[in-house]
Amino acid sequence: CLPSQVRIEKEKVMVRASKQALQSQKRVKWMVRCATLSDGSFNSTNVLIIGSGPAGLVCAETLRQEGFTERIVMCTMETHLPYDRPKLSKSLECQAEQITLRSKEFLSQYDIEMQTGREVVSVDVKNKVVQFKDGLKMEYNNLLIATGSRPKSLQCQGADLENVYQLRTPEDANCIAKLANDRNAVIVGASFIGMEVAAYLTDKSHSVSVIGIENIPFRKVLGEKVGQSIMKMFETNRVKFYLQNEVSELRGQDGKVKEVVLKSGKILRADVCVVGIGVVPATLFLKQSGINMDSKGFLPVNKLMQTNMPGVFAAG
């Protein structure tokens, strides 16, 4: 409940509340807690959710809202609590705490157990056991795979140099902002992530260059006219575009990227390189599990989000 003042003027109900209160509080449906006290063991759970994005978090909350009182465990290879990843490209200097979807206190209040730093390497669907990279195992009754996607990497010489980033974590975002400050930033990819990073850096970097394979940014999703308008606005803000082009090589000095060589032969100075060239499903760990995957790694499900294996669901 938000502290507010309510009054009626003619046929309108006027509500007054502080902006800070509106921004800091979220409405939450009634939720139950776990009926059995957890002993803190890592052996078994009724529901195991792999992934800590919105899909996994909403699943856990919905179960509690619907009266589910058994143990729920969420595991993630991330080191943070669930956070709003899309905000990273819009505010590179933000901290994880500023974009957290639910606080530690909230998760604890409703007995949603969070295991961070836990990377799943395999799933044994026959015995209903998940294997983690650190050697630990966990049995489950029901499994939700909500691992989202992983970014594509550049396939060229120098792709493993320092200061070449795929924007995935708050730490990545902070490093990009620091390295790009009053320096040369090169962004590979002219879609949403690349363009949002470029927009953020326009008044902070010495130069911002965007490389794209299309002739106009956003042409496929927003149309040619809108794409041209956006491109013109960016160019007005000193962003240089190298379109219908690709990266041929990254050159470094002392192990750090210094130049981006394009297939056209153009060489761009780079103190930091941000790669945003698309994503693929993060499902490699399921390859030997028997769970159906299509040729691109997506998991087909029915209208109840069930995979071909009993008790195994997928979302996100």
XYZ file of C-alpha atoms in Angstrom, residues 159-266:
108
model
C 38.638 -11.881 -30.835
C 40.176 -13.029 -27.541
C 42.030 -9.763 -26.869
C 41.378 -7.826 -23.672
C 38.832 -4.985 -23.755
C 36.632 -6.864 -26.228
C 33.241 -7.236 -24.551
C 29.892 -8.886 -25.010
C 27.514 -6.955 -22.802
C 26.171 -9.580 -20.383
C 26.726 -8.439 -16.796
C 26.851 -5.225 -14.762
C 30.617 -5.744 -14.543
C 30.836 -5.806 -18.350
C 28.787 -2.616 -18.558
C 30.912 -0.809 -15.972
C 34.159 -1.809 -17.697
C 32.879 -0.629 -21.091
C 31.873 2.746 -19.632
C 35.250 3.179 -17.931
C 37.328 2.168 -20.952
C 35.278 4.259 -23.381
C 35.460 7.448 -21.355
C 37.107 10.062 -23.589
C 38.530 7.236 -25.731
C 37.688 5.365 -28.917
C 34.782 2.925 -28.808
C 33.990 0.520 -31.636
C 30.672 -1.288 -31.631
C 30.173 -4.371 -33.786
C 26.471 -4.787 -34.533
C 23.872 -2.157 -35.409
C 20.857 -3.684 -33.690
C 19.312 -2.713 -30.347
C 22.206 -3.508 -27.999
C 24.839 -1.929 -30.227
C 22.798 1.186 -30.932
C 21.832 1.665 -27.285
C 25.475 1.406 -26.225
C 26.386 3.895 -28.958
C 23.698 6.286 -27.764
C 24.970 6.098 -24.197
C 28.570 6.768 -25.228
C 27.996 9.668 -27.648
C 28.768 12.400 -25.109
C 31.318 10.376 -23.157
C 33.700 8.863 -25.706
C 36.225 10.585 -27.962
C 34.782 8.641 -30.904
C 32.034 6.078 -31.422
C 32.010 3.825 -34.488
C 29.268 1.339 -35.362
C 29.833 -1.566 -37.749
C 26.849 -3.343 -39.304
C 26.154 -5.811 -42.085
C 22.962 -4.070 -43.237
C 22.819 -0.832 -45.175
C 20.491 0.843 -42.641
C 20.180 0.140 -38.891
C 16.865 -1.443 -37.834
C 15.678 -1.760 -41.440
C 14.234 -5.244 -40.912
C 12.398 -4.476 -37.682
C 11.435 -0.797 -37.999
C 11.549 -0.170 -41.716
C 13.846 1.819 -43.959
C 12.467 5.301 -43.249
C 12.591 4.929 -39.467
C 16.039 3.366 -39.691
C 17.339 6.243 -41.796
C 15.925 8.796 -39.347
C 17.565 7.080 -36.393
C 20.848 6.816 -38.258
C 20.777 10.519 -39.116
C 20.119 11.422 -35.484
C 23.097 9.334 -34.379
C 25.347 10.875 -37.028
C 24.354 14.319 -35.765
C 25.742 13.174 -32.414
C 29.129 12.242 -33.917
C 28.526 8.490 -34.326
C 30.210 7.128 -37.454
C 28.670 4.199 -39.296
C 30.489 1.549 -41.320
C 27.611 -0.394 -42.831
C 27.466 -3.319 -45.221
C 30.735 -4.254 -43.600
C 32.219 -6.852 -41.247
C 35.217 -7.255 -38.979
C 38.202 -8.941 -40.581
C 40.641 -8.777 -37.687
C 41.221 -7.259 -34.267
C 44.737 -6.028 -33.640
C 46.188 -5.534 -30.213
C 49.071 -4.118 -28.237
C 50.222 -5.685 -24.968
C 47.270 -8.047 -25.195
C 44.663 -5.266 -25.462
C 42.633 -4.332 -28.513
C 43.916 -1.263 -30.351
C 42.543 -1.524 -33.880
C 39.549 -3.030 -35.650
C 40.222 -3.987 -39.263
C 37.192 -4.130 -41.556
C 36.800 -6.329 -44.618
C 36.684 -3.149 -46.676
C 40.239 -2.478 -45.542
C 39.322 0.402 -43.241
